[in-house]
JSON list of C-alpha atoms and ligand atoms in Angstrom, two decimals:
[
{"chain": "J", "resi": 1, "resn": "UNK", "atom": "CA", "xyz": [0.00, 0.00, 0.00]},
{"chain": "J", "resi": 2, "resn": "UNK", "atom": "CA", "xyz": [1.10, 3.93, -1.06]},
{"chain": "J", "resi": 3, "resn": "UNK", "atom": "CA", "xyz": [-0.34, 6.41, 1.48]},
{"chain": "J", "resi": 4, "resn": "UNK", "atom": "CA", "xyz": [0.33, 9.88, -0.31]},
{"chain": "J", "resi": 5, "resn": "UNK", "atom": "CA", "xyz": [-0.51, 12.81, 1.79]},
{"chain": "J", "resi": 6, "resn": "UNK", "atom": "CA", "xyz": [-2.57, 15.74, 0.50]},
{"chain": "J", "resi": 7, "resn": "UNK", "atom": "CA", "xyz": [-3.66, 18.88, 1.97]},
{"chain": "J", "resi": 8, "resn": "UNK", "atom": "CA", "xyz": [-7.87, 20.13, 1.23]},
{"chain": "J", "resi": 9, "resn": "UNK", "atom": "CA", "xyz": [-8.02, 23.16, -1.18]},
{"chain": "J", "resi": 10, "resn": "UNK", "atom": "CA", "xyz": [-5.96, 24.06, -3.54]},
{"chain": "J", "resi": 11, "resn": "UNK", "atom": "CA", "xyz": [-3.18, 21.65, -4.04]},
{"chain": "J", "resi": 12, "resn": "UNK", "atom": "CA", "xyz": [-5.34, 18.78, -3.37]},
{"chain": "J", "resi": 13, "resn": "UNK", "atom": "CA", "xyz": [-7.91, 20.01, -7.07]},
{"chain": "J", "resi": 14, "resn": "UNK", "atom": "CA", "xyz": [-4.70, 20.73, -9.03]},
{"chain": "J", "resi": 15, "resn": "UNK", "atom": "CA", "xyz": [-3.43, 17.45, -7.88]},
{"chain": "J", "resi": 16, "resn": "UNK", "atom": "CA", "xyz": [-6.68, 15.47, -9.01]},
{"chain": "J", "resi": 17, "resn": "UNK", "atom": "CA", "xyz": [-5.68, 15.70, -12.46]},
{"chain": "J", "resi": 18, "resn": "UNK", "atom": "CA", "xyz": [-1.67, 14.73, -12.27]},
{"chain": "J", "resi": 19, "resn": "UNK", "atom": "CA", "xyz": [-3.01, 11.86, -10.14]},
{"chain": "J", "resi": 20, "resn": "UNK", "atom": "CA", "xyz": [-6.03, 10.39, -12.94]},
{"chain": "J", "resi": 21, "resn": "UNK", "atom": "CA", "xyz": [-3.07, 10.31, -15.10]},
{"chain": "J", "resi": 22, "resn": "UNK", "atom": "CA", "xyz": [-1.46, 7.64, -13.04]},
{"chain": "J", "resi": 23, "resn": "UNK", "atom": "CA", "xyz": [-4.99, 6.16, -12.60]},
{"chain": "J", "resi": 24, "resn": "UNK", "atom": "CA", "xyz": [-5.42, 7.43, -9.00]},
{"chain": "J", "resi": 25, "resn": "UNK", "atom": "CA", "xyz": [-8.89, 8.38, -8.64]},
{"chain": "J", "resi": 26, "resn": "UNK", "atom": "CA", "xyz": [-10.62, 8.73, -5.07]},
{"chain": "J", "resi": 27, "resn": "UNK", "atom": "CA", "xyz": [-13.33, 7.69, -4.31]},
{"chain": "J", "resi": 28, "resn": "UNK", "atom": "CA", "xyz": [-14.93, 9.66, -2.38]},
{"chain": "J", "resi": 29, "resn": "UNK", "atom": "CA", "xyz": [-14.67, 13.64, -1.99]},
{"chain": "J", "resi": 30, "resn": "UNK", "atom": "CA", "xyz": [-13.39, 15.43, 0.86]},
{"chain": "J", "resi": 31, "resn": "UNK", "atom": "CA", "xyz": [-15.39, 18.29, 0.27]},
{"chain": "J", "resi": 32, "resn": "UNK", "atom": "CA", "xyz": [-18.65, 16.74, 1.29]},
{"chain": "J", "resi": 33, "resn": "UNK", "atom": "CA", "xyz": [-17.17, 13.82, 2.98]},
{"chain": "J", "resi": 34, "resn": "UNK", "atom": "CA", "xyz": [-15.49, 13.87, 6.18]},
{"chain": "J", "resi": 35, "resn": "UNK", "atom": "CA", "xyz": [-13.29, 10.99, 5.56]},
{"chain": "J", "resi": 36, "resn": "UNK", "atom": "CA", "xyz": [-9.92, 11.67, 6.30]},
{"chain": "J", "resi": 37, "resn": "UNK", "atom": "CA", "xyz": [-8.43, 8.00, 4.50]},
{"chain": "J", "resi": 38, "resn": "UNK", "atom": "CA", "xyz": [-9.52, 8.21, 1.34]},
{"chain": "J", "resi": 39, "resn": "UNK", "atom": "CA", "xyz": [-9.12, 5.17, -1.04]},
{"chain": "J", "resi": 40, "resn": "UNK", "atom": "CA", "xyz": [-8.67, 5.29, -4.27]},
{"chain": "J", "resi": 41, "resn": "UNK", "atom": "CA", "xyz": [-9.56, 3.47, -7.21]},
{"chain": "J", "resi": 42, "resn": "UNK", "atom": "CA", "xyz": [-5.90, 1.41, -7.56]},
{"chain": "J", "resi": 43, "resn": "UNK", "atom": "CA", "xyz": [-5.81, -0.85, -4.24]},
{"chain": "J", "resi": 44, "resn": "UNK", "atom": "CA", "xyz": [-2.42, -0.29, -3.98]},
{"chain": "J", "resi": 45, "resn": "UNK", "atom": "CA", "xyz": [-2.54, 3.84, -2.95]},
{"chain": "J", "resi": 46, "resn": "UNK", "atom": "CA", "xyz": [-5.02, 5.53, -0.32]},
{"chain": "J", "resi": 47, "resn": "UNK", "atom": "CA", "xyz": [-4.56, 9.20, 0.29]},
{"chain": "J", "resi": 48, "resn": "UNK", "atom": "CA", "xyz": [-4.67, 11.12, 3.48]},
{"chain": "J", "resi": 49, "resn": "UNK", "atom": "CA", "xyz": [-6.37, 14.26, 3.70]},
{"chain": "J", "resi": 50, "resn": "UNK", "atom": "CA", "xyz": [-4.17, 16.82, 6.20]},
{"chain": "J", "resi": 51, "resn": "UNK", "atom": "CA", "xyz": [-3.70, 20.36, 6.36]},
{"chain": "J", "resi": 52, "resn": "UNK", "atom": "CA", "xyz": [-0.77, 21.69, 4.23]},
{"chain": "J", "resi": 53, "resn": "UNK", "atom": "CA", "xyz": [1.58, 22.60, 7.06]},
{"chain": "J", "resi": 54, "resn": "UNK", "atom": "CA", "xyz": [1.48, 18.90, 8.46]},
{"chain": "J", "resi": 55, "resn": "UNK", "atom": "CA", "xyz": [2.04, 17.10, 5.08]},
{"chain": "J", "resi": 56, "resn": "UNK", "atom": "CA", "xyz": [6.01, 17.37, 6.08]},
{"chain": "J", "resi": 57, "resn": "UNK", "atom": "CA", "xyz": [5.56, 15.94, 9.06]},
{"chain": "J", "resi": 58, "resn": "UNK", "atom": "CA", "xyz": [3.44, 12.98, 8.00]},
{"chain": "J", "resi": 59, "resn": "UNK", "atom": "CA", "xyz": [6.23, 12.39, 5.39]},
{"chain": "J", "resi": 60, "resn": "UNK", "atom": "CA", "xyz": [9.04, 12.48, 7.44]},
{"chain": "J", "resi": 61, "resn": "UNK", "atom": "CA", "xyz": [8.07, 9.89, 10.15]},
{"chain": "J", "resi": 62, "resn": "UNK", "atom": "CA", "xyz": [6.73, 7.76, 7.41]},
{"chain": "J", "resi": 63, "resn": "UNK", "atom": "CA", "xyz": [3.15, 7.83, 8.32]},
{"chain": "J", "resi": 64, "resn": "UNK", "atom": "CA", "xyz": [2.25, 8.97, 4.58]},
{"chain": "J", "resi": 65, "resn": "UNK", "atom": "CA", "xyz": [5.28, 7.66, 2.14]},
{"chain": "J", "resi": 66, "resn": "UNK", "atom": "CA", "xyz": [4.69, 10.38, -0.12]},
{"chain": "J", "resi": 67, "resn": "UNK", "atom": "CA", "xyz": [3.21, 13.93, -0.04]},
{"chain": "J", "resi": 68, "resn": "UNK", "atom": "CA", "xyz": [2.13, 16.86, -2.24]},
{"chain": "J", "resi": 69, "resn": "UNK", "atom": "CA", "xyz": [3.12, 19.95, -0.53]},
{"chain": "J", "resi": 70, "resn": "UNK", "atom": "CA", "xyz": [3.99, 23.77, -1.28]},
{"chain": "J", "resi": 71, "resn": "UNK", "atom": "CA", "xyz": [7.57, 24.87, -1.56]},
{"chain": "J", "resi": 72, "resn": "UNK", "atom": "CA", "xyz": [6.90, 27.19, 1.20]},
{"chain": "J", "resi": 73, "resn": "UNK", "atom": "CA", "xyz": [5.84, 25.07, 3.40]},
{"chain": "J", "resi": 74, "resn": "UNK", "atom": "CA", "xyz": [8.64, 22.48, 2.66]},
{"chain": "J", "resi": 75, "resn": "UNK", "atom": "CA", "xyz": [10.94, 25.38, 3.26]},
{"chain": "J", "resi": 76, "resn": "UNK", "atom": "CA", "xyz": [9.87, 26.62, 6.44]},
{"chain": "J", "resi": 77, "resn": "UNK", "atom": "CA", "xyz": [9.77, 22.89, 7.61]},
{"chain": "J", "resi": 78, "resn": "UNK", "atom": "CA", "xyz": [13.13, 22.11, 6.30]},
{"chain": "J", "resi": 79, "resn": "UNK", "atom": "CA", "xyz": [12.90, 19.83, 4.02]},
{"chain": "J", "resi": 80, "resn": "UNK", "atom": "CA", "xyz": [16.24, 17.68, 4.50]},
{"chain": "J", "resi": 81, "resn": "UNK", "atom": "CA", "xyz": [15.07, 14.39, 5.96]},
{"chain": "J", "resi": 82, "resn": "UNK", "atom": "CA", "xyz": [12.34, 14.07, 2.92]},
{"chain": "J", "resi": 83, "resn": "UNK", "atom": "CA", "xyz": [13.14, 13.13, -0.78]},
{"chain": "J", "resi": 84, "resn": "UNK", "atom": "CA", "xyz": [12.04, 16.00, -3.15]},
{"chain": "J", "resi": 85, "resn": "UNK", "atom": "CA", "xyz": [11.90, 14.53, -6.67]},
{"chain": "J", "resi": 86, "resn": "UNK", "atom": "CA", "xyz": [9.60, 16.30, -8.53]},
{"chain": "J", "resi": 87, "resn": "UNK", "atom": "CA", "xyz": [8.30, 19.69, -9.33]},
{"chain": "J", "resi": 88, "resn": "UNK", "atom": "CA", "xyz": [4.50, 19.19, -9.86]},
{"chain": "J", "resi": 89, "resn": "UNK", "atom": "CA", "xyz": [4.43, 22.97, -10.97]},
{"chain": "J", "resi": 90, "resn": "UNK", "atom": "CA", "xyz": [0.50, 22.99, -9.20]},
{"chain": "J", "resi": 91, "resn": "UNK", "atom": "CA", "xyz": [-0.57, 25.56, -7.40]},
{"chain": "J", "resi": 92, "resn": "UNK", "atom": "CA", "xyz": [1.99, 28.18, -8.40]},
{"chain": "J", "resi": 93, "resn": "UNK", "atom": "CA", "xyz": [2.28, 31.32, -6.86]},
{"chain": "J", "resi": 94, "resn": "UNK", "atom": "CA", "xyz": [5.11, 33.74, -5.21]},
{"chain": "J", "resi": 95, "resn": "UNK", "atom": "CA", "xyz": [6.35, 34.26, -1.11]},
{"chain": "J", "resi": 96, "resn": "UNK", "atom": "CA", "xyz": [6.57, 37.89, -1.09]},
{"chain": "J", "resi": 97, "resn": "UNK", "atom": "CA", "xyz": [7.10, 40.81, 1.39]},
{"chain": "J", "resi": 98, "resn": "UNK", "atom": "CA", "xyz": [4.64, 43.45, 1.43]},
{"chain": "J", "resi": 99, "resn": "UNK", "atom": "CA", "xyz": [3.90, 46.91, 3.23]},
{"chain": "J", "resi": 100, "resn": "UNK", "atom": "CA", "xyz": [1.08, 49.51, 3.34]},
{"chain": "J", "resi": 101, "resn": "UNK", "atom": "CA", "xyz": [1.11, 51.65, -0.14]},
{"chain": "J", "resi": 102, "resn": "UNK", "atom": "CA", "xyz": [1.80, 54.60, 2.29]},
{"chain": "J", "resi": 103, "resn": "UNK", "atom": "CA", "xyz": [4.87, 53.02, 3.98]},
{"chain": "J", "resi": 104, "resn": "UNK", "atom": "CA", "xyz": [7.95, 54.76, 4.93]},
{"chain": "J", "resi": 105, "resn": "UNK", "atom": "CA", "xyz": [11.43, 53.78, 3.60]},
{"chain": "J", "resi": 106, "resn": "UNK", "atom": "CA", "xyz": [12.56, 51.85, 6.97]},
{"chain": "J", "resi": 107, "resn": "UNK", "atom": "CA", "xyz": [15.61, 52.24, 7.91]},
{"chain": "J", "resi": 108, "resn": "UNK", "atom": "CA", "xyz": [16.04, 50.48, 11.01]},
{"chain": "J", "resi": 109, "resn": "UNK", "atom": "CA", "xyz": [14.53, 47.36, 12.68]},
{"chain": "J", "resi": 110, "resn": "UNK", "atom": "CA", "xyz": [11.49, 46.13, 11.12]},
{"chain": "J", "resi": 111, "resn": "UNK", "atom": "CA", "xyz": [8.40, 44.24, 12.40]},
{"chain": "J", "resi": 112, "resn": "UNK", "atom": "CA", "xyz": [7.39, 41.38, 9.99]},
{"chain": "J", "resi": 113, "resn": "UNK", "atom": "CA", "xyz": [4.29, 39.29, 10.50]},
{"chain": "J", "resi": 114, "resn": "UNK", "atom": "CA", "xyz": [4.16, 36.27, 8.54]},
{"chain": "J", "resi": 115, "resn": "UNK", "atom": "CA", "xyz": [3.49, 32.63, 9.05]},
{"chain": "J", "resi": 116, "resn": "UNK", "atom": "CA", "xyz": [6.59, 31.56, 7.69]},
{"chain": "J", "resi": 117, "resn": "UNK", "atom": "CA", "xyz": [8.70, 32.86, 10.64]},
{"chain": "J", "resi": 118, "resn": "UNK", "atom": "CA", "xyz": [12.00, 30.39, 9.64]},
{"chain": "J", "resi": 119, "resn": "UNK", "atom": "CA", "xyz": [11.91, 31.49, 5.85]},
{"chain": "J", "resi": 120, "resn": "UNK", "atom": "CA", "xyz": [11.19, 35.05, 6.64]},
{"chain": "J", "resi": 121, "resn": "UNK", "atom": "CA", "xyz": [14.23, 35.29, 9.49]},
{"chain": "J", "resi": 122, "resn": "UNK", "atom": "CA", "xyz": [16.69, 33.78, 7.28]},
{"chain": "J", "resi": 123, "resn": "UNK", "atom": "CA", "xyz": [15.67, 36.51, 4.38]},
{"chain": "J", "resi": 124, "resn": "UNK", "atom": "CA", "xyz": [15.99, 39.53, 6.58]},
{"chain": "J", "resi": 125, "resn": "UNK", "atom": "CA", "xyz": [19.21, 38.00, 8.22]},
{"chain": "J", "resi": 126, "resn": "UNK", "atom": "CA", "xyz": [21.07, 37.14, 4.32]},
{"chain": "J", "resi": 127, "resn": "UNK", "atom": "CA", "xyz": [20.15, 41.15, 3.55]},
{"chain": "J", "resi": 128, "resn": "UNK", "atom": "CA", "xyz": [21.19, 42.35, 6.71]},
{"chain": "J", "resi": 129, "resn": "UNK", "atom": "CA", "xyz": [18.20, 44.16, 7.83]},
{"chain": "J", "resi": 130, "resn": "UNK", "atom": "CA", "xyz": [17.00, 43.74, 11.52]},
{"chain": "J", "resi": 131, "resn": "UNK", "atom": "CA", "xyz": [13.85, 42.11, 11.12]},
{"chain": "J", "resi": 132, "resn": "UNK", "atom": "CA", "xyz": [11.50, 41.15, 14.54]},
{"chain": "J", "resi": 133, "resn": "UNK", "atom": "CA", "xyz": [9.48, 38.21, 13.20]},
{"chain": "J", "resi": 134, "resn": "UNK", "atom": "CA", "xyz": [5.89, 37.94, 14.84]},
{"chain": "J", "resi": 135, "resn": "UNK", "atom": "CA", "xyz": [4.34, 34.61, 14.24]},
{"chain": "J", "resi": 136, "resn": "UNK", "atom": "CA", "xyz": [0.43, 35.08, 13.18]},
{"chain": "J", "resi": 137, "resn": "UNK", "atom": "CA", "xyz": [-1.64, 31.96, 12.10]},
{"chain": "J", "resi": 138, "resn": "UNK", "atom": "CA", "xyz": [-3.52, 33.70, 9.54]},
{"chain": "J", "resi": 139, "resn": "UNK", "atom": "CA", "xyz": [-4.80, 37.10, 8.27]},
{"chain": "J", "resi": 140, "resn": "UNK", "atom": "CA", "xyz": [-1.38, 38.16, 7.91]},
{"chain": "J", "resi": 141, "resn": "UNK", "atom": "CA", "xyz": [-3.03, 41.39, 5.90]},
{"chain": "J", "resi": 142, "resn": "UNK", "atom": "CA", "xyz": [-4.27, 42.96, 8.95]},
{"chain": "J", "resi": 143, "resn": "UNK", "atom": "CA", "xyz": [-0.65, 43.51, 10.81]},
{"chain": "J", "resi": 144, "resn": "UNK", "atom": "CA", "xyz": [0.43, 46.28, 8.71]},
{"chain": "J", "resi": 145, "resn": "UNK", "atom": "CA", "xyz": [-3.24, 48.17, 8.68]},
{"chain": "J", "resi": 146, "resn": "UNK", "atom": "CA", "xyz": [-3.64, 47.94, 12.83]},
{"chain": "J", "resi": 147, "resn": "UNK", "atom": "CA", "xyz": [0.31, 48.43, 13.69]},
{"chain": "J", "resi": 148, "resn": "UNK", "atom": "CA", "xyz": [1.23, 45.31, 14.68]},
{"chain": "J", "resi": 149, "resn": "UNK", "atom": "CA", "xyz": [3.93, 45.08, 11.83]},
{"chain": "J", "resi": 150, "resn": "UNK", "atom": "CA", "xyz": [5.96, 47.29, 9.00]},
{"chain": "J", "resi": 151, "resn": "UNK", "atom": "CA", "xyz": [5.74, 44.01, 6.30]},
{"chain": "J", "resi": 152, "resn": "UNK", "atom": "CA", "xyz": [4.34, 40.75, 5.89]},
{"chain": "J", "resi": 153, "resn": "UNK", "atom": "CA", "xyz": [5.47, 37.60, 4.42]},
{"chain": "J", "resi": 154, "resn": "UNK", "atom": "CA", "xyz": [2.65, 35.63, 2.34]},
{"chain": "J", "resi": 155, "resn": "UNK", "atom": "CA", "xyz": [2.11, 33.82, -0.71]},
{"chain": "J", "resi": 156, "resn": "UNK", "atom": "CA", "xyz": [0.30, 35.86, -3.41]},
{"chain": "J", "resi": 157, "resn": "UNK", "atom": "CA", "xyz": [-1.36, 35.17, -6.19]},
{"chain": "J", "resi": 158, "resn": "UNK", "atom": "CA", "xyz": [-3.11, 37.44, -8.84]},
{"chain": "J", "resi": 159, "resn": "UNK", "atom": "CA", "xyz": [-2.70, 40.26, -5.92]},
{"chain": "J", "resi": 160, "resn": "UNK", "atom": "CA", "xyz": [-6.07, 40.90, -4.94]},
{"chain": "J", "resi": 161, "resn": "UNK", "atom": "CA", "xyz": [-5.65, 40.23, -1.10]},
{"chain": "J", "resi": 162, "resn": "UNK", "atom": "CA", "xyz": [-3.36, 42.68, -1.11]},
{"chain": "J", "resi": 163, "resn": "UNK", "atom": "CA", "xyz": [-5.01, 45.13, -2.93]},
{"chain": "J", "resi": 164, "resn": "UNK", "atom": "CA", "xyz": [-8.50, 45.24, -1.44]},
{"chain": "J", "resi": 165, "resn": "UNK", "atom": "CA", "xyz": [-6.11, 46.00, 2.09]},
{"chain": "J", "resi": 166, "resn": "UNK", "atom": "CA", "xyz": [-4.11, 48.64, 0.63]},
{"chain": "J", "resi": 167, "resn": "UNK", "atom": "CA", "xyz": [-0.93, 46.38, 0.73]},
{"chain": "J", "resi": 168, "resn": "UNK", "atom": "CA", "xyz": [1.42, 46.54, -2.46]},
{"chain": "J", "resi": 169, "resn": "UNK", "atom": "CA", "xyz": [3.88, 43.57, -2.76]},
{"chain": "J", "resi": 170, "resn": "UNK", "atom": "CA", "xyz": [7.45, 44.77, -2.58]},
{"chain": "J", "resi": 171, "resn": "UNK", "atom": "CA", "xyz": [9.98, 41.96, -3.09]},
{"chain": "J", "resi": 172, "resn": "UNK", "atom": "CA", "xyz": [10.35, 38.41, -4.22]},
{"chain": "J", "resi": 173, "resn": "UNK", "atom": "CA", "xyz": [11.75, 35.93, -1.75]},
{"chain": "J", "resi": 174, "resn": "UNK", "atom": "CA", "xyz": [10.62, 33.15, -4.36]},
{"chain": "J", "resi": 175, "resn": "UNK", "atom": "CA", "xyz": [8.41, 31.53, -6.48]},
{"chain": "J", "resi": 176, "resn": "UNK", "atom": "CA", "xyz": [6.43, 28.67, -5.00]},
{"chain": "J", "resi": 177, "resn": "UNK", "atom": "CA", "xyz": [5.06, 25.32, -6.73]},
{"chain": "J", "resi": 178, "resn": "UNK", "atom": "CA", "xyz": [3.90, 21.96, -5.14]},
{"chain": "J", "resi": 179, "resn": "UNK", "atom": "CA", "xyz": [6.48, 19.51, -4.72]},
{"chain": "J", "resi": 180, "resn": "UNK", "atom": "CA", "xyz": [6.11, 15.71, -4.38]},
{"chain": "J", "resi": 181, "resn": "UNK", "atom": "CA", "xyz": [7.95, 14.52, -1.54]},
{"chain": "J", "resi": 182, "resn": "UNK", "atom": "CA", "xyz": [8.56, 10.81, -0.37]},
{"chain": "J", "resi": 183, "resn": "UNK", "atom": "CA", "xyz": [10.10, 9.36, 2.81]},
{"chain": "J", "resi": 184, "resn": "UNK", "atom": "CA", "xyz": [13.57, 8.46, 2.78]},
{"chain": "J", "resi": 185, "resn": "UNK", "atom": "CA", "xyz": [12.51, 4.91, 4.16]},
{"chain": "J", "resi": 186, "resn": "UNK", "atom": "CA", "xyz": [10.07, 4.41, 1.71]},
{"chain": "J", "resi": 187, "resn": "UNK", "atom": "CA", "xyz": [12.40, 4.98, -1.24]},
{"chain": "J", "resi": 188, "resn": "UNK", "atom": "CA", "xyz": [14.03, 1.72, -0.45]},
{"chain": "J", "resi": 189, "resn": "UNK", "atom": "CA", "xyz": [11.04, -0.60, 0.95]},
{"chain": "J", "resi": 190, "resn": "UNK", "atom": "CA", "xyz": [8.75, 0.55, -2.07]},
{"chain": "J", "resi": 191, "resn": "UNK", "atom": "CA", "xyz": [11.30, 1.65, -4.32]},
{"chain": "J", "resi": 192, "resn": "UNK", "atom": "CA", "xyz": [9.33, -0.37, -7.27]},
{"chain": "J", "resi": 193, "resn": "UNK", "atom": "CA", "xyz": [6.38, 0.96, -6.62]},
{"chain": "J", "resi": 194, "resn": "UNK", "atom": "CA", "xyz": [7.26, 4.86, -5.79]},
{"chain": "J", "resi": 195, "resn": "UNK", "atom": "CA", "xyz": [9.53, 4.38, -8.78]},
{"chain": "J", "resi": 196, "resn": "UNK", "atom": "CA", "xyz": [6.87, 3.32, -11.27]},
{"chain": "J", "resi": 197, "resn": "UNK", "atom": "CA", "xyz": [4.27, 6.15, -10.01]},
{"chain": "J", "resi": 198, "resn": "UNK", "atom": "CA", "xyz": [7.30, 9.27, -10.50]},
{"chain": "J", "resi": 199, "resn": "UNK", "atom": "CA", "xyz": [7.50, 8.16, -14.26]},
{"chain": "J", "resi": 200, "resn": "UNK", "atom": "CA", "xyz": [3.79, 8.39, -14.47]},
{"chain": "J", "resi": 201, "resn": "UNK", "atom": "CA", "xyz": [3.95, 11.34, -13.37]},
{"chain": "J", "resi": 202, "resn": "UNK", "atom": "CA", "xyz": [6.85, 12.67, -15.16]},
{"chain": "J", "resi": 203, "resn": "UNK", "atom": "CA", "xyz": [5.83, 11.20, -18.32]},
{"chain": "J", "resi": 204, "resn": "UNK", "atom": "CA", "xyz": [2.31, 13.69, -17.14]},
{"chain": "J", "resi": 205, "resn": "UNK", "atom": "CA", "xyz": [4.18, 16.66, -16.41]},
{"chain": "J", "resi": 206, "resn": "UNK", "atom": "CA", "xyz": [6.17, 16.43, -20.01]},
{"chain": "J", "resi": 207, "resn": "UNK", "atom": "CA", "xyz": [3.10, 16.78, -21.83]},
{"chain": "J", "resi": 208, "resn": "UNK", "atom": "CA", "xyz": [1.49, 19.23, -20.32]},
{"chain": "K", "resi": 301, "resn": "AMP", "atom": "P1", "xyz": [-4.29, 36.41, -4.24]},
{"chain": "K", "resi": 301, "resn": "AMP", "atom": "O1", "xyz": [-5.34, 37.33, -3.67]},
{"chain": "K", "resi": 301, "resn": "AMP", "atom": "O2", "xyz": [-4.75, 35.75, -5.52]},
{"chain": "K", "resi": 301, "resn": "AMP", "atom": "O3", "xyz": [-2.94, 37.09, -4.41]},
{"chain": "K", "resi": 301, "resn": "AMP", "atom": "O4", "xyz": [-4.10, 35.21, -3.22]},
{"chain": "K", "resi": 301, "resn": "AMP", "atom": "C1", "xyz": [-3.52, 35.47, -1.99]},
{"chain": "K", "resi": 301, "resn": "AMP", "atom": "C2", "xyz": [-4.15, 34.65, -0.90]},
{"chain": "K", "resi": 301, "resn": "AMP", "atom": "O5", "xyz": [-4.29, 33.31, -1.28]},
{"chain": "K", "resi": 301, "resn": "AMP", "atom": "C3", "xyz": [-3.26, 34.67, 0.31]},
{"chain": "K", "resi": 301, "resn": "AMP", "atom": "O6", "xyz": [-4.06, 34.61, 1.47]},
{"chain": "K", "resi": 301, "resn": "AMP", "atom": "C4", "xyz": [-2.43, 33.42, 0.17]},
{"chain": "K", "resi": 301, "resn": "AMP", "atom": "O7", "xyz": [-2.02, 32.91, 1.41]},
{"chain": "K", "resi": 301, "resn": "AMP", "atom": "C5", "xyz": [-3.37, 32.48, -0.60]},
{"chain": "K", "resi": 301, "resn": "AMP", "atom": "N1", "xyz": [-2.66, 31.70, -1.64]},
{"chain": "K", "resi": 301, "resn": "AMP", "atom": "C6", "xyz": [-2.34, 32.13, -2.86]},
{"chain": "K", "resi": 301, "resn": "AMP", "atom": "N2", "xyz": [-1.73, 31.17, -3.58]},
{"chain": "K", "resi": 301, "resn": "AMP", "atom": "C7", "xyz": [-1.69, 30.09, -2.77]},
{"chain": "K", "resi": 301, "resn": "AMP", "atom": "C8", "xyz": [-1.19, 28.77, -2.92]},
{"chain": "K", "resi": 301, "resn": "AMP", "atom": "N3", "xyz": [-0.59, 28.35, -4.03]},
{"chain": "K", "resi": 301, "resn": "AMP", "atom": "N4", "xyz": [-1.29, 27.93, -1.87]},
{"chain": "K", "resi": 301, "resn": "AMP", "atom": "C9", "xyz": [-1.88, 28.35, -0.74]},
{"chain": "K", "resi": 301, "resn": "AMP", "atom": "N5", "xyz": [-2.37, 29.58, -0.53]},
{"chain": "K", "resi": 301, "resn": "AMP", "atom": "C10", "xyz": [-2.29, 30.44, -1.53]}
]
């Protein structure tokens, strides 16, 4: 049996189709079902349902042997004790700083709300600007508007968050895809079958 983790949302419906192509079809969908094991319609591969900041974890102690996760997440976890092999080039986007359109030029220590508090420290650290990272869980867009922060760190997309709350983004720390990622364990034990789904998937990603 393959257990590949997957996180609701985003990753999980740009996944659906690289997945059909290697015949992996669930059955059932976690949008209207609470199921958290989902199988599929090979046998041999069940997929776990998890939120995107655990997918790492679940990876790494071998509880999933494979997982489709964000780069940024995969960064902030440090990613060394999971394989990375492929770039499934889903859910694409950018981890950028951004400040109020009014904001000063800062000059000294910054505040910086973000999620990604690792990513975000070693940034500020590698340009040598004093950065005081506050860790926020979500609604990193508010910091900025109520004082609690100079800049966030965030994925964006097309923008619009930041727009409607009078953010602009301001620089590039990088540009973010969904990786596949498989336990180093599991690249041995199932090294057939792990090996036989990242040519599917490959062979997928080629065509596209
Ligand atoms: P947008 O308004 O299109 O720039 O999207 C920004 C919002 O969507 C932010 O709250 C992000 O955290 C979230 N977001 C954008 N792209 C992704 C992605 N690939 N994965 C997860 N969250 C994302």
């Amino acid at each position: 049996m393959l257990t590949i983790a997957v996180s609701k949302g985003r990753i999980y419906e740009d996944a659906l189709p690289l997945l059909a192509e290697a015949g992996i079809v669930p059955t059932d969908d976690p949008k209207t079902c609470r199921k958290l094991i989902l199988s599929t319609t090979r046998d041999d591969v069940q997929l776990v349902i998890i939120r995107a900041t655990d997918v790492p974890t679940f990876v790494e102690y071998g509880a999933a042997d494979l997982g489709i996760a964000g780069k940024d997440v995969l960064l902030e976890h440090g990613a060394d004790s999971l394989y990375e092999p492929l770039d499934l080039k889903i859910a694409c986007c950018r981890l950028m700083t951004a400040t109020r359109v009014d904001a000063p030029e800062h000059k000294g220590r910054i505040r910086v709300a973000t999620k990604y508090v690792n990513t975000a420290r070693k940034y500020f650290a590698e340009k040598g600007i004093q950065a005081e990272i506050i860790k926020l869980y979500g609604s990193m867009e508010l910091a900025p508007l109520v004082g609690l922060a100079d800049c966030i760190v965030d994925l964006v997309d097309t923008g619009s968050t930041l727009k409607a709350n009078g953010l602009v983004p301001r620089e590039l720390i990088m540009n973010i895809s969904s990786r596949l990622v498989v336990n180093k364990a599991a690249m041995k034990m199932k090294n057939q079958a792990i090996a036989l789904l990242l040519e599917q998937l490959e062979k997928t990603l080629s065509q596209r």
